[in-house]
Tab-separated table of C-alpha atoms in Angstrom:
chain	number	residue	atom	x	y	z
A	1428	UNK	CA	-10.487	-25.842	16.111
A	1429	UNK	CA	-10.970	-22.723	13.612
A	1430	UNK	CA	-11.457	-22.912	9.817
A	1431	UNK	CA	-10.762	-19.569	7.688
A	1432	UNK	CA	-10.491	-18.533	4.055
A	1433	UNK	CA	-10.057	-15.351	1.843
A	1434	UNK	CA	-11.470	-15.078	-1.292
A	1435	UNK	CA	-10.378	-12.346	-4.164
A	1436	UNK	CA	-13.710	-12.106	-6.537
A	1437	UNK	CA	-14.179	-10.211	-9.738
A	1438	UNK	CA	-16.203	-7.225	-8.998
A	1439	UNK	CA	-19.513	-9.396	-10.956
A	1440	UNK	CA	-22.812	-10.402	-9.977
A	1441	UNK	CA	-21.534	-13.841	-10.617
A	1442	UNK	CA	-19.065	-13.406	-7.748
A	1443	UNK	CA	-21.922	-13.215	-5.013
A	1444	UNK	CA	-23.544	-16.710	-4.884
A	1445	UNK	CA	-20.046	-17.883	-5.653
A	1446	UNK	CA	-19.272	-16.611	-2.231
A	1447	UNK	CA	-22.572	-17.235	-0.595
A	1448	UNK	CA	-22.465	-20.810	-1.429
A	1449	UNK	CA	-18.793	-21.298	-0.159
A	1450	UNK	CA	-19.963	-20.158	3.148
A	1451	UNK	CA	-22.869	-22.162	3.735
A	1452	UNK	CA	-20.832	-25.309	2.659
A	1453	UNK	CA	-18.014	-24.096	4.850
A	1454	UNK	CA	-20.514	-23.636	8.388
A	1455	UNK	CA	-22.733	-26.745	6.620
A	1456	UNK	CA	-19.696	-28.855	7.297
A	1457	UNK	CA	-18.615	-27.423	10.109
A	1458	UNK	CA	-22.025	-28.582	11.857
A	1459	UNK	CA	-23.415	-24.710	12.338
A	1460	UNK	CA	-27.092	-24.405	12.889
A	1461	UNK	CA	-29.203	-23.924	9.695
A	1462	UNK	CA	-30.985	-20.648	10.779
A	1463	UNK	CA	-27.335	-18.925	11.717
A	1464	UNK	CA	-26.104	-19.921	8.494
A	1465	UNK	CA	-28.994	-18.546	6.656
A	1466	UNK	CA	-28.506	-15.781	8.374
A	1467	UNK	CA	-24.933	-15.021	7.647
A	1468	UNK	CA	-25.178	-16.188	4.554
A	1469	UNK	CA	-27.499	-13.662	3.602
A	1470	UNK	CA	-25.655	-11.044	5.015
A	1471	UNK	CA	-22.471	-11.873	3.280
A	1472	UNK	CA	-24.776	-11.973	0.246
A	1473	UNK	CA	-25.916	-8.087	0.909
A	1474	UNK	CA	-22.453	-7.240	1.753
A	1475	UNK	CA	-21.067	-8.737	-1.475
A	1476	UNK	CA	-23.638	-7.070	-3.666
A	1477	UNK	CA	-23.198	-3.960	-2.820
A	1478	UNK	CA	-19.229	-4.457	-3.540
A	1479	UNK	CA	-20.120	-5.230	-7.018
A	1480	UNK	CA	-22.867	-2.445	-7.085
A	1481	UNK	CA	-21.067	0.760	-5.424
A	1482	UNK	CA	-17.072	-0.580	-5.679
A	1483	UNK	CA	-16.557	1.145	-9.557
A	1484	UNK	CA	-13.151	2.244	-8.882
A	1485	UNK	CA	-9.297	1.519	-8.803
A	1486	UNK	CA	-9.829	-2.429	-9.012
A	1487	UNK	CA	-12.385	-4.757	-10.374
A	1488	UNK	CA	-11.893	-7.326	-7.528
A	1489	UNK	CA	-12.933	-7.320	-3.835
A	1490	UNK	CA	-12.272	-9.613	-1.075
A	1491	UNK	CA	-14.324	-12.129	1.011
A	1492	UNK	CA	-12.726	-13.099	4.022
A	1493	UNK	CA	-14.599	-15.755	6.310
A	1494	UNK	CA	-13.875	-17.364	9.639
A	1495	UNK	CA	-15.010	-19.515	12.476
A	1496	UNK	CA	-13.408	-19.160	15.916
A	1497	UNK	CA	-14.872	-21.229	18.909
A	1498	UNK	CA	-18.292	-20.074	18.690
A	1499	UNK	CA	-17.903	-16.707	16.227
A	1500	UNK	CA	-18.114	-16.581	12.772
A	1501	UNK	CA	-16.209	-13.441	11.714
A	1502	UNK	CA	-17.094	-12.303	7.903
A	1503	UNK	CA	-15.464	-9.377	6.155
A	1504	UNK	CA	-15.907	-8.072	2.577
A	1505	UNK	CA	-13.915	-5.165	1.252
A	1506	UNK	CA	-14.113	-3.259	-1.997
A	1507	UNK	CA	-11.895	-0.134	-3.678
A	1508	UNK	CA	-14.782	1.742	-4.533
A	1509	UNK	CA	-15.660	5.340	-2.942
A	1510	UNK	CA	-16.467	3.737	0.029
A	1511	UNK	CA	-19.012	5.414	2.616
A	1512	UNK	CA	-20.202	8.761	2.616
A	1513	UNK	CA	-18.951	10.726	5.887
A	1514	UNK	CA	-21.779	11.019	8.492
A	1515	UNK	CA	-22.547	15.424	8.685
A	1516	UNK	CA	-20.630	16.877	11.637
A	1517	UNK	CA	-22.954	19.441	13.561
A	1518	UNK	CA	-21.991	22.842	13.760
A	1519	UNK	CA	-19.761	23.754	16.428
A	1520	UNK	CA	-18.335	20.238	17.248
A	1521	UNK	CA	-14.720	19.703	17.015
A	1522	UNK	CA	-12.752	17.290	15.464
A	1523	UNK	CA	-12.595	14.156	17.497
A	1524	UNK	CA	-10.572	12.282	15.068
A	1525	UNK	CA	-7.261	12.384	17.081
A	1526	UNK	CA	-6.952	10.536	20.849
A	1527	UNK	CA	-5.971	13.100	23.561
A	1528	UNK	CA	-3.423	15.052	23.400
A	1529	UNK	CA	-4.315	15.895	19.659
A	1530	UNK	CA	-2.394	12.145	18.556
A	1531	UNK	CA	-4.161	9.637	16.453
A	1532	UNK	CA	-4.301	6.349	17.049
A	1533	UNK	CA	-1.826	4.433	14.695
A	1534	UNK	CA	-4.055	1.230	15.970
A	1535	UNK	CA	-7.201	2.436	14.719
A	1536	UNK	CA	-9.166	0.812	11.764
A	1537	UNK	CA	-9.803	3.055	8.642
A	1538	UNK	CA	-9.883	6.319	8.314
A	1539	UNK	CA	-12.123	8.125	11.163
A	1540	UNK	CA	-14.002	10.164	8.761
A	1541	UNK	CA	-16.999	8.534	8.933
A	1542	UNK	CA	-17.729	9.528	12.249
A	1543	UNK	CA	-17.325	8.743	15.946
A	1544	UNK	CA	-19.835	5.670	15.594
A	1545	UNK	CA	-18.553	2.933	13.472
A	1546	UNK	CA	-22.078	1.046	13.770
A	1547	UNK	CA	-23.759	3.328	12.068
A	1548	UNK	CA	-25.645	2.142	8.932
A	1549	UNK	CA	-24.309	5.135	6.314
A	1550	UNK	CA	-26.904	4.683	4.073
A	1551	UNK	CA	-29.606	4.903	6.157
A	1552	UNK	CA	-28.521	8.660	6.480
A	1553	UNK	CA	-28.861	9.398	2.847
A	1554	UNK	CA	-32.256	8.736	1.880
A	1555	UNK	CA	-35.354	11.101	2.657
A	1556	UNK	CA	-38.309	8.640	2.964
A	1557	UNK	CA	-36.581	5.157	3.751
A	1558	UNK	CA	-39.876	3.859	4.027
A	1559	UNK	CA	-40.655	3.938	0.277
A	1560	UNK	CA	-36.782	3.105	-1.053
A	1561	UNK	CA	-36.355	0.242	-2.900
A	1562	UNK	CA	-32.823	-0.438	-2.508
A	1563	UNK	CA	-30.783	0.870	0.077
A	1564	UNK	CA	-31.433	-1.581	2.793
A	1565	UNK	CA	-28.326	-4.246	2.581
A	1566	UNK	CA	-26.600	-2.386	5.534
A	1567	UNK	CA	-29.356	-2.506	8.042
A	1568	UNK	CA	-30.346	-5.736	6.877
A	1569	UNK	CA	-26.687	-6.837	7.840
A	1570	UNK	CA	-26.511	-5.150	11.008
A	1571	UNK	CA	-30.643	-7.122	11.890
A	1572	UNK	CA	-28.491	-10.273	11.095
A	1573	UNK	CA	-24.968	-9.998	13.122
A	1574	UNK	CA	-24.625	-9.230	16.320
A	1575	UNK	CA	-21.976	-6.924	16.023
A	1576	UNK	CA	-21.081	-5.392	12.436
A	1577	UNK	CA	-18.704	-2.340	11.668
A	1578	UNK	CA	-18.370	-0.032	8.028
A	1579	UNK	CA	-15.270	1.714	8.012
A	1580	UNK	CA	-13.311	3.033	5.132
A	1581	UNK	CA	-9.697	2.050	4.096
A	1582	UNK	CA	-7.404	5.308	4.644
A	1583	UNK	CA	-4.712	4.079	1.807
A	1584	UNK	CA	-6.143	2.518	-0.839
A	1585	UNK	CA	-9.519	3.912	-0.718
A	1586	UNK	CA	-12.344	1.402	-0.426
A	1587	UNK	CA	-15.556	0.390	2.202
A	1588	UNK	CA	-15.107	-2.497	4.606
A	1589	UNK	CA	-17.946	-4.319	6.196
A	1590	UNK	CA	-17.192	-6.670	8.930
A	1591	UNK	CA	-19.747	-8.700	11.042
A	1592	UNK	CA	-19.754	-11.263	13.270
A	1593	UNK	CA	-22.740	-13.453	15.314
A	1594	UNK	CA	-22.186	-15.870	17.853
A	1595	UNK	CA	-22.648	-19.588	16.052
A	1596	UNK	CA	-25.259	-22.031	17.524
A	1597	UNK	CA	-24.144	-25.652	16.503
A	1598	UNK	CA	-25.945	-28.808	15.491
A	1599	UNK	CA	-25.433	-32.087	17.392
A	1600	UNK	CA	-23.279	-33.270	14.879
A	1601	UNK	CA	-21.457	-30.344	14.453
A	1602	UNK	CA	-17.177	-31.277	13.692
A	1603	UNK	CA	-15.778	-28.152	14.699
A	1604	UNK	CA	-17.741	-27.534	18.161
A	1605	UNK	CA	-16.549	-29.480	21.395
């Protein structure tokens, strides 16, 4: 059995525990384990903030999309902000953006600008002394709490994507797990 749901969300601080609070109910429900819950729930809650923080642009809504699958809880939030800041090529290096044979993949997710390693935390590139920041640590703070997590940006409509996932643990009462 799977569960999933979308969510389109005014671009508002309001939005956030809004969302948070329909995922904890959602994997509350569903029997998941109360740390793995806390712990996606407060990545979804970094991820949505900083869609209503950095998203100023084309729309004033963004989108929470949530699922369980078996054991995975897949969560994605994307915004039409600026999205992320490409990573710095070095000097010399080619472009690596096309597959070989100089043809890009029409599968592949976003744009490719950001670099050749989608798990990258962007921000964590931008700041000089990232031990004195105040803000600036949602990203890494999502990828601590998935186990896998990807930022891309959308090539059409402009826009950041964060998507994460962790493998659920479930309680013994748990509906959805057999």
């Amino acid at each position: 059995m799977s569960i999933w749901w979308s969510l389109q969300l005014r671009r508002d601080a309001s939005s956030v525990p809004l969302a948070r609070r329909l995922l904890r109910g959602a994997m509350d429900t569903a029997g998941v384990d109360a740390d793995v819950s806390h712990d996606l729930s407060l990545a979804l809650t970094e991820a949505c903030s900083n869609a209503v923080r950095h998203a100023a642009g084309a729309s004033e809504m963004f989108r929470v999309t949530a699922s369980i699958d078996g054991d995975v809880c897949h969560i994605e939030v994307i915004d039409s902000g600026p999205g992320f800041p490409p990573a710095a090529e070095p000097p010399g290096e080619p472009d690596t953006d096309a597959s070989p044979g100089g043809v890009p993949d029409p599968l592949a997710i976003g744009d490719g600008k950001l670099d050749s390693d989608p798990f990258r935390v962007p921000e964590q590139e931008a700041r000089e002394d990232p031990g004195q920041r105040e803000s600036g640590r949602g990203l890494s703070l999502i990828a601590a709490l998935s186990d896998h997590v990807r930022f891309d940006n959308r090539s059409l409509t402009g826009g950041a994507v964060v998507s994460f996932d962790k493998v659920l643990k479930w309680r013994e009462d748990s509906l959805l797990h057999v």
